[in-house]
Amino acid sequence: MTLSLRLETRKYLKSSCPRGTNRLVSDARCRSFLPETSSVWVSGLLLWEWREKARQQARQADIDEGEVDWLLQRVADLDRLTLRLGRSHLPEHVKVDRSLTDLDRLWDRRILDRTPVQYLVGQVSWRHFDLVVSPDVLVPRPETEAIVDIAVEAAGDDRDGIWVDLGTGSGVIALGLAEALPEASIVAVDTSRAALDIARHNATAAGLFDRIEFRQGSWFDPLDALKGRIRGMVSNPPYIPSDLVPQLQPEVARHEPHLALDGGQDGLSALRHLARTAPAYLQPGGIWLVEHMAGQSESVCKILYDCKCYRDVRSIGDWAGFDRFVLAYYCPTSSQTP
């Protein structure tokens, strides 16, 4: 397995640990995305025994045992500190949103089917947002959080105008842009209606629905009216080479939408399209920013150079120091200028 593929496949576990102890979103507008449950009171001792059994199963299955506590924080009236302090700090009875039998069934799906724990409970934390997710969208990765900061830095003092998030999925990038660029207009595009439904909910839950316009279609297709007007294009497109998709971690290969993973034979199909199509939509000096697979930066930069209409093309690393993003600015040539 190549280094790049190992980096992609290990992303899953990084995204499973929350920063806080927030509960599942309870807004009625989102209940259709979340598993239906009925709360019960469970013996604290029995729940602790369940936790120890589940942690052992996780170790045997080469799954991060921290996922057990992540799951318990989502389904039970427990916080991270209580779980860390140990059994003696658990109350005599704990309110859980399902029986231990149902919790066993849920955990079996994690162990046996390798279903991502985020899909089991329908939720994940990203930046400081609590988001709904389902198998219709990718599980947002921590690495992607940096793309919002890069976009804001690239914008400098000119933080208004129209920004588009192409292939929005659960809407995370659009949410980050809407919050970080309060004077900008944000447009989120996805070809999947189911993904857009989730993105709309997440925007509503974050109080940002009025800041984002959602459009269904492929890449720039629904943006004809914005030709020459876009201040910034941001995207986390599919970039895994087709023959590597089946080799990804089973949580990813079996359960996450392949439409959002498969980048064609060399993994660069969507990236080429974005580079070659964006000039018709970006305003002069407009920002072109994408995430890519580790090891692809040289190829992505070459695609942009070959277009002969981008300047200041540069690769930017993620928090681990691996190349992860490419940033460029649209500079129309004389042949492109009316």
Tab-separated table of C-alpha atoms in Angstrom:
chain	number	residue	atom	x	y	z
A	1	MET	CA	0.000	0.000	0.000
A	2	THR	CA	1.385	3.420	-0.915
A	3	LEU	CA	2.043	6.161	1.629
A	4	SER	CA	-0.724	8.289	0.122
A	5	LEU	CA	-3.261	5.495	0.438
A	6	ARG	CA	-2.261	4.787	4.039
A	7	LEU	CA	-2.763	8.449	4.855
A	8	GLU	CA	-6.220	8.424	3.311
A	9	THR	CA	-7.320	5.214	5.015
A	10	ARG	CA	-6.262	6.271	8.492
A	11	LYS	CA	-8.319	9.488	8.352
A	12	TYR	CA	-11.404	7.668	9.568
A	13	LEU	CA	-10.227	7.091	13.131
A	14	LYS	CA	-9.030	10.664	13.509
A	15	SER	CA	-12.513	11.953	12.827
A	16	SER	CA	-14.188	9.750	15.432
A	17	CYS	CA	-13.147	11.639	18.574
A	18	PRO	CA	-15.167	14.762	19.464
A	19	ARG	CA	-13.821	17.915	21.024
A	20	GLY	CA	-16.629	18.144	23.527
A	21	THR	CA	-19.602	16.307	24.929
A	22	ASN	CA	-22.373	17.782	22.808
A	23	ARG	CA	-25.510	15.756	22.348
A	24	LEU	CA	-27.243	14.660	19.175
A	25	VAL	CA	-29.088	17.441	17.435
A	26	SER	CA	-32.701	17.221	18.589
A	27	ASP	CA	-34.321	19.699	16.237
A	28	ALA	CA	-37.486	18.194	14.789
A	29	ARG	CA	-36.475	19.216	11.273
A	30	CYS	CA	-33.639	16.719	11.405
A	31	ARG	CA	-35.163	13.663	13.037
A	32	SER	CA	-35.535	11.869	9.728
A	33	PHE	CA	-31.725	11.690	9.492
A	34	LEU	CA	-31.211	10.214	12.969
A	35	PRO	CA	-31.860	6.699	14.308
A	36	GLU	CA	-35.205	6.444	16.097
A	37	THR	CA	-34.681	5.489	19.749
A	38	SER	CA	-36.555	5.186	23.035
A	39	SER	CA	-34.775	6.140	26.258
A	40	VAL	CA	-34.406	3.634	29.101
A	41	TRP	CA	-32.674	3.603	32.478
A	42	VAL	CA	-29.754	1.178	32.678
A	43	SER	CA	-27.723	0.060	35.671
A	44	GLY	CA	-24.469	2.012	35.812
A	45	LEU	CA	-22.623	-1.199	36.678
A	46	LEU	CA	-24.087	-3.050	33.685
A	47	LEU	CA	-23.293	-0.144	31.382
A	48	TRP	CA	-19.686	-0.098	32.610
A	49	GLU	CA	-19.411	-3.832	31.972
A	50	TRP	CA	-20.784	-3.236	28.478
A	51	ARG	CA	-18.147	-0.539	27.957
A	52	GLU	CA	-15.299	-2.843	28.975
A	53	LYS	CA	-16.589	-5.618	26.711
A	54	ALA	CA	-16.947	-3.220	23.777
A	55	ARG	CA	-13.444	-1.819	24.311
A	56	GLN	CA	-12.017	-5.330	24.254
A	57	GLN	CA	-13.896	-6.087	21.023
A	58	ALA	CA	-12.542	-2.870	19.529
A	59	ARG	CA	-8.963	-3.813	20.360
A	60	GLN	CA	-9.431	-7.263	18.853
A	61	ALA	CA	-10.900	-5.724	15.695
A	62	ASP	CA	-8.104	-3.120	15.418
A	63	ILE	CA	-10.578	-0.299	16.033
A	64	ASP	CA	-9.740	2.716	18.182
A	65	GLU	CA	-11.242	1.836	21.569
A	66	GLY	CA	-11.851	5.546	22.157
A	67	GLU	CA	-14.815	5.132	19.818
A	68	VAL	CA	-16.649	3.277	22.601
A	69	ASP	CA	-16.622	6.342	24.849
A	70	TRP	CA	-17.487	8.557	21.870
A	71	LEU	CA	-20.537	6.376	21.258
A	72	LEU	CA	-21.561	6.335	24.932
A	73	GLN	CA	-21.396	10.127	25.103
A	74	ARG	CA	-23.842	10.243	22.208
A	75	VAL	CA	-26.336	7.610	23.380
A	76	ALA	CA	-26.133	7.937	27.182
A	77	ASP	CA	-26.411	10.697	29.752
A	78	LEU	CA	-22.652	10.609	30.332
A	79	ASP	CA	-19.777	12.956	29.695
A	80	ARG	CA	-16.154	12.309	28.850
A	81	LEU	CA	-14.845	13.130	32.322
A	82	THR	CA	-17.198	10.691	34.055
A	83	LEU	CA	-16.089	7.897	31.743
A	84	ARG	CA	-12.434	8.715	32.328
A	85	LEU	CA	-12.799	8.774	36.112
A	86	GLY	CA	-13.975	5.176	36.119
A	87	ARG	CA	-16.783	2.922	37.274
A	88	SER	CA	-16.969	4.353	40.791
A	89	HIS	CA	-18.046	7.719	39.383
A	90	LEU	CA	-20.942	6.370	37.341
A	91	PRO	CA	-24.395	6.974	38.833
A	92	GLU	CA	-26.404	3.980	39.990
A	93	HIS	CA	-28.616	4.277	36.920
A	94	VAL	CA	-27.871	5.990	33.608
A	95	LYS	CA	-30.375	7.228	31.050
A	96	VAL	CA	-29.590	5.645	27.671
A	97	ASP	CA	-31.464	6.202	24.429
A	98	ARG	CA	-31.738	2.440	23.797
A	99	SER	CA	-31.588	-0.858	25.673
A	100	LEU	CA	-28.326	-2.721	26.190
A	101	THR	CA	-29.574	-5.317	23.710
A	102	ASP	CA	-30.055	-2.610	21.097
A	103	LEU	CA	-26.691	-1.123	22.013
A	104	ASP	CA	-25.143	-4.548	21.406
A	105	ARG	CA	-26.746	-4.669	17.958
A	106	LEU	CA	-25.450	-1.197	17.197
A	107	TRP	CA	-21.907	-2.084	18.244
A	108	ASP	CA	-22.068	-5.329	16.252
A	109	ARG	CA	-22.577	-3.202	13.148
A	110	ARG	CA	-19.391	-1.332	14.023
A	111	ILE	CA	-17.366	-4.492	14.656
A	112	LEU	CA	-18.777	-6.894	12.078
A	113	ASP	CA	-19.924	-4.583	9.266
A	114	ARG	CA	-17.316	-1.885	9.960
A	115	THR	CA	-20.028	0.775	9.796
A	116	PRO	CA	-18.507	4.142	10.772
A	117	VAL	CA	-19.559	5.066	14.289
A	118	GLN	CA	-20.614	8.495	13.005
A	119	TYR	CA	-23.181	6.827	10.737
A	120	LEU	CA	-24.427	4.673	13.623
A	121	VAL	CA	-25.505	7.732	15.601
A	122	GLY	CA	-25.907	10.106	12.641
A	123	GLN	CA	-23.644	12.810	14.002
A	124	VAL	CA	-20.087	14.170	14.008
A	125	SER	CA	-18.269	17.260	15.279
A	126	TRP	CA	-16.261	19.377	12.812
A	127	ARG	CA	-14.556	22.613	13.819
A	128	HIS	CA	-17.094	23.650	16.455
A	129	PHE	CA	-20.160	22.540	14.494
A	130	ASP	CA	-22.301	19.561	15.505
A	131	LEU	CA	-23.345	18.013	12.207
A	132	VAL	CA	-25.773	15.397	11.005
A	133	VAL	CA	-24.284	12.791	8.664
A	134	SER	CA	-25.550	9.708	6.861
A	135	PRO	CA	-24.151	7.323	4.227
A	136	ASP	CA	-25.306	9.903	1.654
A	137	VAL	CA	-22.339	12.104	2.600
A	138	LEU	CA	-18.706	11.616	3.538
A	139	VAL	CA	-17.767	11.744	7.202
A	140	PRO	CA	-16.027	15.152	7.474
A	141	ARG	CA	-12.322	14.792	8.270
A	142	PRO	CA	-10.319	16.989	10.645
A	143	GLU	CA	-7.761	17.623	7.887
A	144	THR	CA	-10.378	19.456	5.835
A	145	GLU	CA	-10.924	22.042	8.580
A	146	ALA	CA	-7.798	23.895	7.461
A	147	ILE	CA	-9.274	24.691	4.041
A	148	VAL	CA	-11.524	27.330	5.612
A	149	ASP	CA	-8.571	29.042	7.292
A	150	ILE	CA	-6.605	28.974	4.028
A	151	ALA	CA	-9.530	30.552	2.174
A	152	VAL	CA	-9.852	33.336	4.735
A	153	GLU	CA	-6.126	34.078	4.636
A	154	ALA	CA	-6.154	34.068	0.829
A	155	ALA	CA	-9.054	36.520	0.795
A	156	GLY	CA	-7.034	39.084	2.740
A	157	ASP	CA	-9.034	42.241	3.355
A	158	ASP	CA	-11.366	41.547	0.414
A	159	ARG	CA	-13.790	39.190	2.175
A	160	ASP	CA	-17.043	39.943	0.431
A	161	GLY	CA	-18.300	38.758	-2.955
A	162	ILE	CA	-19.559	35.334	-4.023
A	163	TRP	CA	-17.899	32.165	-2.746
A	164	VAL	CA	-18.856	28.692	-3.918
A	165	ASP	CA	-18.377	25.322	-2.248
A	166	LEU	CA	-18.484	22.724	-5.010
A	167	GLY	CA	-19.401	19.191	-3.934
A	168	THR	CA	-20.615	20.434	-0.561
A	169	GLY	CA	-21.708	17.050	0.838
A	170	SER	CA	-22.752	17.621	4.452
A	171	GLY	CA	-22.125	21.342	3.951
A	172	VAL	CA	-19.123	21.673	6.231
A	173	ILE	CA	-16.996	23.919	4.023
A	174	ALA	CA	-19.946	26.162	3.203
A	175	LEU	CA	-20.693	26.493	6.929
A	176	GLY	CA	-17.094	27.369	7.694
A	177	LEU	CA	-16.992	29.970	4.922
A	178	ALA	CA	-20.333	31.502	5.928
A	179	GLU	CA	-19.160	31.957	9.491
A	180	ALA	CA	-15.635	33.151	8.674
A	181	LEU	CA	-16.685	35.492	5.840
A	182	PRO	CA	-19.800	37.253	7.176
A	183	GLU	CA	-19.877	39.782	4.327
A	184	ALA	CA	-19.681	37.144	1.582
A	185	SER	CA	-22.468	35.352	-0.272
A	186	ILE	CA	-22.031	31.572	-0.087
A	187	VAL	CA	-23.352	29.107	-2.675
A	188	ALA	CA	-23.174	25.367	-1.961
A	189	VAL	CA	-23.475	22.927	-4.870
A	190	ASP	CA	-23.898	19.161	-4.919
A	191	THR	CA	-25.223	16.681	-7.445
A	192	SER	CA	-26.932	14.657	-4.699
A	193	ARG	CA	-30.339	15.788	-3.480
A	194	ALA	CA	-29.942	13.686	-0.324
A	195	ALA	CA	-26.638	15.382	0.447
A	196	LEU	CA	-28.185	18.816	-0.042
A	197	ASP	CA	-31.003	17.927	2.361
A	198	ILE	CA	-28.405	17.126	5.018
A	199	ALA	CA	-26.402	20.258	4.217
A	200	ARG	CA	-29.532	22.401	4.527
A	201	HIS	CA	-30.307	20.907	7.909
A	202	ASN	CA	-26.768	21.468	9.150
A	203	ALA	CA	-26.911	25.084	8.025
A	204	THR	CA	-30.221	25.542	9.854
A	205	ALA	CA	-28.894	23.933	13.036
A	206	ALA	CA	-25.838	26.215	12.907
A	207	GLY	CA	-27.980	29.318	12.413
A	208	LEU	CA	-26.452	29.922	8.986
A	209	PHE	CA	-29.227	28.812	6.631
A	210	ASP	CA	-29.984	32.371	5.511
A	211	ARG	CA	-26.315	32.851	4.606
A	212	ILE	CA	-26.051	29.949	2.172
A	213	GLU	CA	-27.791	29.284	-1.132
A	214	PHE	CA	-28.027	25.605	-2.061
A	215	ARG	CA	-28.091	24.445	-5.685
A	216	GLN	CA	-28.292	20.958	-7.126
A	217	GLY	CA	-26.102	20.042	-10.067
A	218	SER	CA	-22.653	18.953	-11.175
A	219	TRP	CA	-19.844	21.336	-10.252
A	220	PHE	CA	-20.343	24.658	-12.082
A	221	ASP	CA	-23.419	23.545	-14.063
A	222	PRO	CA	-26.007	25.331	-11.869
A	223	LEU	CA	-23.922	28.527	-11.730
A	224	ASP	CA	-24.301	29.949	-15.247
A	225	ALA	CA	-25.616	33.247	-13.899
A	226	LEU	CA	-22.407	33.656	-11.892
A	227	LYS	CA	-19.944	33.514	-14.785
A	228	GLY	CA	-17.126	35.977	-14.227
A	229	ARG	CA	-18.459	36.952	-10.788
A	230	ILE	CA	-17.154	34.368	-8.316
A	231	ARG	CA	-14.653	35.671	-5.767
A	232	GLY	CA	-13.596	32.259	-4.512
A	233	MET	CA	-14.074	28.601	-5.451
A	234	VAL	CA	-13.413	26.039	-2.724
A	235	SER	CA	-13.805	22.290	-3.145
A	236	ASN	CA	-12.947	18.953	-1.597
A	237	PRO	CA	-13.595	16.849	-4.714
A	238	PRO	CA	-13.213	13.086	-5.187
A	239	TYR	CA	-9.513	12.379	-5.630
A	240	ILE	CA	-8.900	8.683	-4.926
A	241	PRO	CA	-7.764	6.725	-8.029
A	242	SER	CA	-10.506	4.284	-9.029
A	243	ASP	CA	-8.449	1.140	-8.510
A	244	LEU	CA	-7.511	2.235	-4.980
A	245	VAL	CA	-11.070	2.818	-3.766
A	246	PRO	CA	-11.688	-0.892	-2.973
A	247	GLN	CA	-8.421	-0.925	-1.009
A	248	LEU	CA	-9.472	1.865	1.334
A	249	GLN	CA	-10.288	1.171	4.957
A	250	PRO	CA	-13.504	-0.922	5.057
A	251	GLU	CA	-15.335	1.873	6.884
A	252	VAL	CA	-14.723	4.021	3.825
A	253	ALA	CA	-14.823	1.522	0.951
A	254	ARG	CA	-17.992	-0.227	2.129
A	255	HIS	CA	-20.025	2.628	3.543
A	256	GLU	CA	-19.056	6.084	2.279
A	257	PRO	CA	-20.452	7.295	-1.067
A	258	HIS	CA	-18.109	6.282	-3.882
A	259	LEU	CA	-19.315	9.254	-5.922
A	260	ALA	CA	-17.511	11.459	-3.407
A	261	LEU	CA	-14.379	9.275	-3.344
A	262	ASP	CA	-13.647	8.054	-6.874
A	263	GLY	CA	-11.521	10.548	-8.782
A	264	GLY	CA	-11.152	8.486	-11.946
A	265	GLN	CA	-8.215	6.474	-13.222
A	266	ASP	CA	-5.523	8.739	-11.780
A	267	GLY	CA	-7.645	10.451	-9.138
A	268	LEU	CA	-7.423	13.788	-10.943
A	269	SER	CA	-10.557	13.812	-13.129
A	270	ALA	CA	-12.570	16.209	-10.975
A	271	LEU	CA	-9.537	18.358	-10.232
A	272	ARG	CA	-8.828	18.769	-13.965
A	273	HIS	CA	-12.438	19.731	-14.591
A	274	LEU	CA	-12.403	22.328	-11.825
A	275	ALA	CA	-9.133	23.837	-13.059
A	276	ARG	CA	-10.259	24.041	-16.683
A	277	THR	CA	-13.820	25.209	-16.030
A	278	ALA	CA	-13.245	27.722	-13.244
A	279	PRO	CA	-11.790	30.488	-15.477
A	280	ALA	CA	-15.221	31.071	-17.015
A	281	TYR	CA	-16.704	31.673	-13.556
A	282	LEU	CA	-14.008	33.340	-11.469
A	283	GLN	CA	-13.568	37.087	-11.469
A	284	PRO	CA	-10.037	38.362	-12.179
A	285	GLY	CA	-7.950	37.592	-9.122
A	286	GLY	CA	-10.507	35.036	-7.986
A	287	ILE	CA	-9.369	32.296	-5.610
A	288	TRP	CA	-9.128	28.638	-6.671
A	289	LEU	CA	-8.649	26.333	-3.670
A	290	VAL	CA	-8.983	22.556	-3.431
A	291	GLU	CA	-8.128	19.656	-1.178
A	292	HIS	CA	-6.363	16.685	-2.753
A	293	MET	CA	-4.834	13.346	-1.832
A	294	ALA	CA	-1.397	13.377	-0.236
A	295	GLY	CA	1.159	13.046	-3.012
A	296	GLN	CA	-0.937	14.752	-5.705
A	297	SER	CA	0.191	18.350	-5.245
A	298	GLU	CA	2.754	18.330	-8.055
A	299	SER	CA	0.185	16.939	-10.504
A	300	VAL	CA	-2.486	19.431	-9.448
A	301	CYS	CA	-0.071	22.349	-9.743
A	302	LYS	CA	0.944	21.172	-13.225
A	303	ILE	CA	-2.709	21.075	-14.292
A	304	LEU	CA	-3.049	24.702	-13.223
A	305	TYR	CA	0.193	25.774	-14.914
A	306	ASP	CA	-0.943	24.114	-18.140
A	307	CYS	CA	-4.122	26.222	-18.079
A	308	LYS	CA	-1.888	29.317	-18.385
A	309	CYS	CA	-4.374	31.511	-16.542
A	310	TYR	CA	-3.483	31.041	-12.883
A	311	ARG	CA	-0.843	32.844	-10.844
A	312	ASP	CA	0.778	32.286	-7.458
A	313	VAL	CA	0.073	28.562	-7.615
A	314	ARG	CA	1.222	26.890	-4.419
A	315	SER	CA	0.873	23.720	-2.413
A	316	ILE	CA	-0.090	23.954	1.260
A	317	GLY	CA	0.396	21.225	3.837
A	318	ASP	CA	-2.058	19.977	6.423
A	319	TRP	CA	-1.469	20.005	10.173
A	320	ALA	CA	0.567	16.799	9.896
A	321	GLY	CA	2.865	18.393	7.327
A	322	PHE	CA	1.635	16.421	4.312
A	323	ASP	CA	0.708	18.237	1.098
A	324	ARG	CA	-3.080	18.508	1.153
A	325	PHE	CA	-4.253	21.709	-0.555
A	326	VAL	CA	-3.479	23.738	-3.668
A	327	LEU	CA	-4.230	27.450	-3.872
A	328	ALA	CA	-4.117	29.663	-6.963
A	329	TYR	CA	-5.511	32.948	-8.285
A	330	TYR	CA	-7.218	33.394	-11.631
A	331	CYS	CA	-5.360	35.765	-13.941
A	332	PRO	CA	-7.083	36.025	-17.345
A	333	THR	CA	-4.853	36.045	-20.393
A	334	SER	CA	-5.291	38.546	-23.200
A	335	SER	CA	-7.101	35.932	-25.279
A	336	GLN	CA	-9.626	35.416	-22.480
A	337	THR	CA	-10.270	39.096	-21.851
A	338	PRO	CA	-13.071	40.620	-23.953
